Amino acid sequence: ARAAYAARRDDAVMTELRTDSADAPPARVRDSAALADAPRYLRFDSPGACLGLEVTAEDDYRTLVGRVDPPGPTSVEIRTTQGSAWSDVDDDGAFVASAIPTGPISLILHHPAGRPVATPWLTL
């Protein structure tokens, strides 16, 4: 908690986690092992923007495929306990980040002429 507090961005607009597929598994699936390899889907909302995120597990790493709506940010910073990784956001609002270590993460969407938008910390 102290590390997350120290890494906060006072200038950022915070998003709110609206949906997480880990909290609501698909109906009619009894075997939890069947879900182990399934992607995790998250949706974050903030005033005027939303971020959809698909998380795929690959051993001790994760691949993030994201979509920002409306498009606009030029880059996304993926913060972990091991440092930060950066990914460019294309004109359609999409980005991909590979080899993200498991554990706590937070994303920051950087806008060229606006305040950054940050997600809360969550564990992957």
CSV table of N, CA and C in Angstrom, one decimal:
chain,number,residue,atom,x,y,z
A,1,ALA,N,0.8,-1.2,0.0
A,1,ALA,CA,0.0,0.0,0.0
A,1,ALA,C,0.9,1.3,0.0
A,2,ARG,N,2.0,1.2,0.7
A,2,ARG,CA,2.9,2.4,0.8
A,2,ARG,C,3.5,2.6,-0.6
A,3,ALA,N,3.9,1.5,-1.3
A,3,ALA,CA,4.5,1.7,-2.6
A,3,ALA,C,3.5,2.3,-3.6
A,4,ALA,N,2.2,1.8,-3.5
A,4,ALA,CA,1.2,2.3,-4.4
A,4,ALA,C,1.0,3.8,-4.1
A,5,TYR,N,0.9,4.2,-2.8
A,5,TYR,CA,0.7,5.6,-2.5
A,5,TYR,C,1.9,6.4,-3.0
A,6,ALA,N,3.1,5.9,-2.8
A,6,ALA,CA,4.3,6.7,-3.3
A,6,ALA,C,4.3,6.9,-4.8
A,7,ALA,N,3.7,5.9,-5.5
A,7,ALA,CA,3.7,6.0,-7.0
A,7,ALA,C,2.5,6.7,-7.5
A,8,ARG,N,1.7,7.3,-6.7
A,8,ARG,CA,0.5,8.0,-7.2
A,8,ARG,C,0.8,9.2,-8.1
A,9,ARG,N,-0.1,9.6,-8.9
A,9,ARG,CA,0.0,10.7,-9.8
A,9,ARG,C,-1.1,11.7,-9.4
A,10,ASP,N,-0.7,12.8,-8.7
A,10,ASP,CA,-1.7,13.7,-8.2
A,10,ASP,C,-2.3,14.5,-9.4
A,11,ASP,N,-1.6,14.6,-10.5
A,11,ASP,CA,-2.1,15.3,-11.7
A,11,ASP,C,-3.0,14.5,-12.6
A,12,ALA,N,-3.2,13.2,-12.3
A,12,ALA,CA,-3.9,12.3,-13.1
A,12,ALA,C,-5.4,12.2,-12.8
A,13,VAL,N,-6.2,12.0,-13.8
A,13,VAL,CA,-7.6,11.8,-13.6
A,13,VAL,C,-7.7,10.2,-13.4
A,14,MET,N,-8.4,9.8,-12.3
A,14,MET,CA,-8.5,8.4,-11.9
A,14,MET,C,-9.7,7.8,-12.6
A,15,THR,N,-9.5,6.6,-13.1
A,15,THR,CA,-10.6,5.8,-13.6
A,15,THR,C,-11.2,4.9,-12.5
A,16,GLU,N,-12.3,4.3,-12.8
A,16,GLU,CA,-12.9,3.4,-11.9
A,16,GLU,C,-13.1,2.0,-12.6
A,17,LEU,N,-12.7,1.0,-11.9
A,17,LEU,CA,-12.9,-0.4,-12.5
A,17,LEU,C,-14.4,-0.7,-12.5
A,18,ARG,N,-15.0,-0.8,-13.7
A,18,ARG,CA,-16.4,-1.1,-13.9
A,18,ARG,C,-16.7,-2.6,-14.0
A,19,THR,N,-15.9,-3.3,-14.8
A,19,THR,CA,-16.2,-4.7,-14.9
A,19,THR,C,-14.8,-5.5,-14.9
A,20,ASP,N,-14.9,-6.7,-14.4
A,20,ASP,CA,-13.7,-7.6,-14.3
A,20,ASP,C,-14.2,-9.0,-14.5
A,21,SER,N,-13.8,-9.6,-15.6
A,21,SER,CA,-14.3,-11.0,-15.9
A,21,SER,C,-13.9,-12.0,-14.8
A,22,ALA,N,-12.9,-11.7,-14.0
A,22,ALA,CA,-12.5,-12.6,-12.9
A,22,ALA,C,-13.5,-12.6,-11.8
A,23,ASP,N,-14.3,-11.5,-11.7
A,23,ASP,CA,-15.4,-11.4,-10.7
A,23,ASP,C,-16.7,-12.0,-11.1
A,24,ALA,N,-16.9,-12.2,-12.4
A,24,ALA,CA,-18.1,-12.8,-13.0
A,24,ALA,C,-17.8,-13.8,-14.0
A,25,PRO,N,-17.4,-15.1,-13.6
A,25,PRO,CA,-17.1,-16.1,-14.6
A,25,PRO,C,-18.3,-16.4,-15.5
A,26,PRO,N,-18.0,-16.9,-16.8
A,26,PRO,CA,-19.1,-17.2,-17.7
A,26,PRO,C,-20.1,-18.2,-17.1
A,27,ALA,N,-21.4,-18.0,-17.4
A,27,ALA,CA,-22.4,-18.9,-16.9
A,27,ALA,C,-22.2,-20.3,-17.5
A,28,ARG,N,-22.6,-21.3,-16.7
A,28,ARG,CA,-22.6,-22.7,-17.1
A,28,ARG,C,-21.2,-23.3,-17.2
A,29,VAL,N,-20.2,-22.7,-16.6
A,29,VAL,CA,-18.9,-23.3,-16.6
A,29,VAL,C,-18.7,-23.8,-15.2
A,30,ARG,N,-18.6,-25.1,-15.0
A,30,ARG,CA,-18.4,-25.7,-13.7
A,30,ARG,C,-17.0,-25.9,-13.3
A,31,ASP,N,-16.2,-26.2,-14.3
A,31,ASP,CA,-14.8,-26.5,-14.1
A,31,ASP,C,-13.9,-25.3,-14.1
A,32,SER,N,-13.4,-24.9,-13.0
A,32,SER,CA,-12.6,-23.6,-12.9
A,32,SER,C,-11.3,-23.8,-13.7
A,33,ALA,N,-10.8,-25.0,-13.9
A,33,ALA,CA,-9.6,-25.3,-14.7
A,33,ALA,C,-9.8,-24.9,-16.1
A,34,ALA,N,-11.1,-24.9,-16.6
A,34,ALA,CA,-11.4,-24.5,-17.9
A,34,ALA,C,-11.2,-23.0,-18.1
A,35,LEU,N,-11.2,-22.2,-17.0
A,35,LEU,CA,-11.0,-20.8,-17.1
A,35,LEU,C,-9.6,-20.4,-16.9
A,36,ALA,N,-8.7,-21.3,-16.5
A,36,ALA,CA,-7.3,-20.9,-16.2
A,36,ALA,C,-6.6,-20.3,-17.4
A,37,ASP,N,-6.9,-20.7,-18.6
A,37,ASP,CA,-6.2,-20.2,-19.8
A,37,ASP,C,-7.0,-19.1,-20.5
A,38,ALA,N,-8.2,-18.8,-20.0
A,38,ALA,CA,-9.0,-17.8,-20.7
A,38,ALA,C,-8.5,-16.4,-20.4
A,39,PRO,N,-8.6,-15.5,-21.4
A,39,PRO,CA,-8.2,-14.1,-21.1
A,39,PRO,C,-9.1,-13.5,-20.0
A,40,ARG,N,-8.6,-12.5,-19.4
A,40,ARG,CA,-9.3,-11.7,-18.4
A,40,ARG,C,-9.6,-10.4,-19.1
A,41,TYR,N,-10.9,-10.0,-18.9
A,41,TYR,CA,-11.3,-8.7,-19.5
A,41,TYR,C,-11.7,-7.7,-18.4
A,42,LEU,N,-11.2,-6.5,-18.6
A,42,LEU,CA,-11.4,-5.4,-17.6
A,42,LEU,C,-11.9,-4.2,-18.4
A,43,ARG,N,-12.7,-3.4,-17.7
A,43,ARG,CA,-13.2,-2.1,-18.3
A,43,ARG,C,-13.1,-1.1,-17.2
A,44,PHE,N,-12.4,0.0,-17.6
A,44,PHE,CA,-12.2,1.2,-16.7
A,44,PHE,C,-12.9,2.4,-17.3
A,45,ASP,N,-13.6,3.2,-16.4
A,45,ASP,CA,-14.3,4.4,-16.9
A,45,ASP,C,-13.8,5.6,-16.1
A,46,SER,N,-13.8,6.7,-16.8
A,46,SER,CA,-13.5,8.0,-16.2
A,46,SER,C,-14.3,9.0,-17.0
A,47,PRO,N,-14.5,10.2,-16.4
A,47,PRO,CA,-15.3,11.2,-17.1
A,47,PRO,C,-14.7,11.4,-18.6
A,48,GLY,N,-15.5,11.1,-19.6
A,48,GLY,CA,-15.1,11.4,-20.9
A,48,GLY,C,-14.3,10.3,-21.6
A,49,ALA,N,-14.0,9.2,-20.9
A,49,ALA,CA,-13.1,8.2,-21.6
A,49,ALA,C,-13.3,6.8,-20.9
A,50,CYS,N,-13.1,5.8,-21.7
A,50,CYS,CA,-13.1,4.4,-21.1
A,50,CYS,C,-11.9,3.6,-21.7
A,51,LEU,N,-11.5,2.6,-21.0
A,51,LEU,CA,-10.4,1.8,-21.4
A,51,LEU,C,-10.8,0.3,-21.2
A,52,GLY,N,-10.8,-0.4,-22.3
A,52,GLY,CA,-11.0,-1.8,-22.3
A,52,GLY,C,-9.7,-2.6,-22.4
A,53,LEU,N,-9.5,-3.6,-21.6
A,53,LEU,CA,-8.3,-4.3,-21.5
A,53,LEU,C,-8.5,-5.8,-21.5
A,54,GLU,N,-7.8,-6.5,-22.4
A,54,GLU,CA,-7.7,-8.0,-22.4
A,54,GLU,C,-6.4,-8.4,-21.9
A,55,VAL,N,-6.4,-9.3,-20.9
A,55,VAL,CA,-5.1,-9.8,-20.3
A,55,VAL,C,-5.0,-11.3,-20.6
A,56,THR,N,-3.9,-11.7,-21.2
A,56,THR,CA,-3.7,-13.1,-21.5
A,56,THR,C,-2.4,-13.5,-20.8
A,57,ALA,N,-2.5,-14.7,-20.1
A,57,ALA,CA,-1.4,-15.3,-19.3
A,57,ALA,C,-0.5,-16.0,-20.2
A,58,GLU,N,0.8,-15.8,-20.0
A,58,GLU,CA,1.9,-16.6,-20.7
A,58,GLU,C,2.9,-16.9,-19.6
A,59,ASP,N,2.8,-18.0,-18.9
A,59,ASP,CA,3.8,-18.4,-17.8
A,59,ASP,C,3.7,-17.3,-16.8
A,60,ASP,N,4.8,-16.7,-16.4
A,60,ASP,CA,4.9,-15.6,-15.4
A,60,ASP,C,4.7,-14.2,-15.9
A,61,TYR,N,4.3,-14.1,-17.2
A,61,TYR,CA,4.1,-12.8,-17.8
A,61,TYR,C,2.7,-12.7,-18.4
A,62,ARG,N,2.3,-11.5,-18.7
A,62,ARG,CA,1.0,-11.2,-19.2
A,62,ARG,C,1.2,-10.3,-20.5
A,63,THR,N,0.2,-10.5,-21.4
A,63,THR,CA,0.1,-9.7,-22.6
A,63,THR,C,-1.1,-8.9,-22.5
A,64,LEU,N,-1.0,-7.5,-22.6
A,64,LEU,CA,-2.2,-6.6,-22.5
A,64,LEU,C,-2.5,-6.1,-23.9
A,65,VAL,N,-3.8,-6.2,-24.2
A,65,VAL,CA,-4.3,-5.7,-25.5
A,65,VAL,C,-5.4,-4.7,-25.0
A,66,GLY,N,-5.2,-3.4,-25.3
A,66,GLY,CA,-6.1,-2.4,-24.9
A,66,GLY,C,-6.7,-1.6,-25.9
A,67,ARG,N,-7.8,-0.9,-25.6
A,67,ARG,CA,-8.5,0.0,-26.5
A,67,ARG,C,-9.0,1.1,-25.7
A,68,VAL,N,-8.7,2.3,-26.1
A,68,VAL,CA,-9.1,3.6,-25.5
A,68,VAL,C,-10.2,4.2,-26.3
A,69,ASP,N,-11.3,4.6,-25.6
A,69,ASP,CA,-12.4,5.2,-26.3
A,69,ASP,C,-12.8,6.5,-25.6
A,70,PRO,N,-12.8,7.7,-26.2
A,70,PRO,CA,-12.4,7.9,-27.6
A,70,PRO,C,-10.9,7.9,-27.7
A,71,PRO,N,-10.4,7.6,-29.0
A,71,PRO,CA,-9.0,7.6,-29.2
A,71,PRO,C,-8.4,9.0,-28.9
A,72,GLY,N,-7.2,9.0,-28.6
A,72,GLY,CA,-6.6,10.3,-28.3
A,72,GLY,C,-5.2,10.3,-27.6
A,73,PRO,N,-5.1,9.4,-26.6
A,73,PRO,CA,-3.7,9.3,-26.0
A,73,PRO,C,-2.7,8.8,-27.0
A,74,THR,N,-1.5,9.3,-26.8
A,74,THR,CA,-0.4,8.9,-27.7
A,74,THR,C,0.4,7.7,-27.1
A,75,SER,N,0.3,7.5,-25.8
A,75,SER,CA,1.1,6.4,-25.2
A,75,SER,C,0.4,6.0,-23.9
A,76,VAL,N,0.8,4.7,-23.6
A,76,VAL,CA,0.3,4.2,-22.3
A,76,VAL,C,1.5,3.7,-21.5
A,77,GLU,N,1.6,4.1,-20.2
A,77,GLU,CA,2.6,3.6,-19.4
A,77,GLU,C,2.0,2.5,-18.5
A,78,ILE,N,2.7,1.3,-18.5
A,78,ILE,CA,2.3,0.2,-17.7
A,78,ILE,C,3.2,0.2,-16.5
A,79,ARG,N,2.7,0.5,-15.3
A,79,ARG,CA,3.6,0.6,-14.1
A,79,ARG,C,3.5,-0.8,-13.4
A,80,THR,N,4.6,-1.3,-13.0
A,80,THR,CA,4.6,-2.6,-12.2
A,80,THR,C,5.6,-2.3,-11.0
A,81,THR,N,5.7,-3.3,-10.2
A,81,THR,CA,6.6,-3.2,-9.0
A,81,THR,C,8.1,-3.3,-9.5
A,82,GLN,N,8.3,-3.7,-10.8
A,82,GLN,CA,9.6,-3.9,-11.3
A,82,GLN,C,10.0,-2.7,-12.2
A,83,GLY,N,9.1,-1.7,-12.3
A,83,GLY,CA,9.4,-0.6,-13.2
A,83,GLY,C,8.3,-0.3,-14.1
A,84,SER,N,8.5,0.4,-15.2
A,84,SER,CA,7.5,0.8,-16.2
A,84,SER,C,7.8,0.3,-17.6
A,85,ALA,N,6.8,0.0,-18.3
A,85,ALA,CA,6.9,-0.3,-19.7
A,85,ALA,C,6.0,0.7,-20.5
A,86,TRP,N,6.3,1.0,-21.7
A,86,TRP,CA,5.6,1.9,-22.5
A,86,TRP,C,5.1,1.3,-23.8
A,87,SER,N,3.9,1.7,-24.2
A,87,SER,CA,3.4,1.2,-25.5
A,87,SER,C,2.7,2.4,-26.2
A,88,ASP,N,2.9,2.5,-27.5
A,88,ASP,CA,2.2,3.5,-28.3
A,88,ASP,C,0.8,3.1,-28.5
A,89,VAL,N,-0.1,4.2,-28.6
A,89,VAL,CA,-1.5,4.0,-28.9
A,89,VAL,C,-1.7,4.4,-30.3
A,90,ASP,N,-2.3,3.6,-31.1
A,90,ASP,CA,-2.5,4.0,-32.5
A,90,ASP,C,-3.7,4.9,-32.7
A,91,ASP,N,-3.9,5.3,-33.9
A,91,ASP,CA,-5.0,6.3,-34.2
A,91,ASP,C,-6.4,5.8,-33.9
A,92,ASP,N,-6.5,4.5,-33.8
A,92,ASP,CA,-7.9,3.9,-33.4
A,92,ASP,C,-8.0,3.7,-31.9
A,93,GLY,N,-7.0,4.1,-31.2
A,93,GLY,CA,-7.0,3.9,-29.7
A,93,GLY,C,-6.6,2.6,-29.2
A,94,ALA,N,-5.9,1.8,-30.0
A,94,ALA,CA,-5.5,0.4,-29.6
A,94,ALA,C,-4.0,0.4,-29.3
A,95,PHE,N,-3.7,-0.5,-28.4
A,95,PHE,CA,-2.3,-0.7,-28.0
A,95,PHE,C,-2.1,-2.2,-27.5
A,96,VAL,N,-0.8,-2.7,-27.6
A,96,VAL,CA,-0.4,-4.0,-27.1
A,96,VAL,C,0.8,-3.9,-26.3
A,97,ALA,N,0.9,-4.5,-25.2
A,97,ALA,CA,2.1,-4.6,-24.4
A,97,ALA,C,2.3,-6.0,-24.0
A,98,SER,N,3.6,-6.5,-24.3
A,98,SER,CA,3.9,-7.9,-24.0
A,98,SER,C,4.9,-8.0,-22.9
A,99,ALA,N,5.0,-9.2,-22.3
A,99,ALA,CA,6.0,-9.5,-21.3
A,99,ALA,C,5.9,-8.6,-20.1
A,100,ILE,N,4.6,-8.4,-19.6
A,100,ILE,CA,4.4,-7.6,-18.4
A,100,ILE,C,4.4,-8.7,-17.3
A,101,PRO,N,5.2,-8.4,-16.2
A,101,PRO,CA,5.3,-9.4,-15.1
A,101,PRO,C,4.0,-9.5,-14.3
A,102,THR,N,3.8,-10.7,-13.8
A,102,THR,CA,2.6,-10.8,-12.9
A,102,THR,C,2.8,-10.0,-11.7
A,103,GLY,N,1.7,-9.6,-11.1
A,103,GLY,CA,1.7,-8.8,-9.8
A,103,GLY,C,0.9,-7.5,-10.0
A,104,PRO,N,1.1,-6.6,-9.1
A,104,PRO,CA,0.4,-5.3,-9.2
A,104,PRO,C,0.7,-4.5,-10.4
A,105,ILE,N,-0.3,-3.9,-11.1
A,105,ILE,CA,0.0,-3.0,-12.2
A,105,ILE,C,-1.0,-1.8,-12.1
A,106,SER,N,-0.6,-0.7,-12.8
A,106,SER,CA,-1.5,0.4,-13.0
A,106,SER,C,-1.1,1.0,-14.3
A,107,LEU,N,-2.1,1.5,-15.1
A,107,LEU,CA,-1.8,2.0,-16.4
A,107,LEU,C,-2.0,3.5,-16.3
A,108,ILE,N,-1.2,4.3,-17.1
A,108,ILE,CA,-1.4,5.7,-17.2
A,108,ILE,C,-1.5,6.1,-18.7
A,109,LEU,N,-2.6,6.6,-19.1
A,109,LEU,CA,-2.7,7.1,-20.5
A,109,LEU,C,-2.2,8.5,-20.6
A,110,HIS,N,-1.3,8.8,-21.4
A,110,HIS,CA,-0.7,10.1,-21.6
A,110,HIS,C,-1.2,10.8,-22.8
A,111,HIS,N,-1.8,12.0,-22.6
A,111,HIS,CA,-2.3,12.8,-23.6
A,111,HIS,C,-1.4,13.9,-23.9
A,112,PRO,N,-1.2,14.3,-25.2
A,112,PRO,CA,-0.3,15.3,-25.6
A,112,PRO,C,-0.7,16.7,-25.0
A,113,ALA,N,-2.0,17.0,-24.9
A,113,ALA,CA,-2.4,18.3,-24.4
A,113,ALA,C,-3.5,18.2,-23.4
A,114,GLY,N,-3.3,17.3,-22.4
A,114,GLY,CA,-4.3,17.1,-21.4
A,114,GLY,C,-3.7,16.4,-20.2
A,115,ARG,N,-4.5,16.2,-19.2
A,115,ARG,CA,-4.1,15.5,-18.0
A,115,ARG,C,-4.0,14.0,-18.3
A,116,PRO,N,-3.1,13.3,-17.6
A,116,PRO,CA,-3.0,11.9,-17.8
A,116,PRO,C,-4.2,11.2,-17.1
A,117,VAL,N,-4.5,10.0,-17.6
A,117,VAL,CA,-5.6,9.2,-17.0
A,117,VAL,C,-5.0,8.0,-16.4
A,118,ALA,N,-5.3,7.7,-15.1
A,118,ALA,CA,-4.6,6.5,-14.5
A,118,ALA,C,-5.7,5.5,-14.0
A,119,THR,N,-5.3,4.3,-14.1
A,119,THR,CA,-6.2,3.2,-13.5
A,119,THR,C,-5.8,3.0,-12.0
A,120,PRO,N,-6.7,2.4,-11.3
A,120,PRO,CA,-6.2,2.0,-9.9
A,120,PRO,C,-5.3,0.8,-10.0
A,121,TRP,N,-4.5,0.5,-9.0
A,121,TRP,CA,-3.6,-0.6,-9.0
A,121,TRP,C,-4.5,-1.9,-8.8
A,122,LEU,N,-4.1,-2.9,-9.6
A,122,LEU,CA,-4.8,-4.2,-9.5
A,122,LEU,C,-3.7,-5.3,-9.7
A,123,THR,N,-4.1,-6.5,-9.3
A,123,THR,CA,-3.1,-7.6,-9.4
A,123,THR,C,-3.5,-8.5,-10.6
A,124,LEU,N,-2.5,-8.8,-11.4
A,124,LEU,CA,-2.7,-9.7,-12.5
A,124,LEU,C,-2.0,-11.0,-12.2
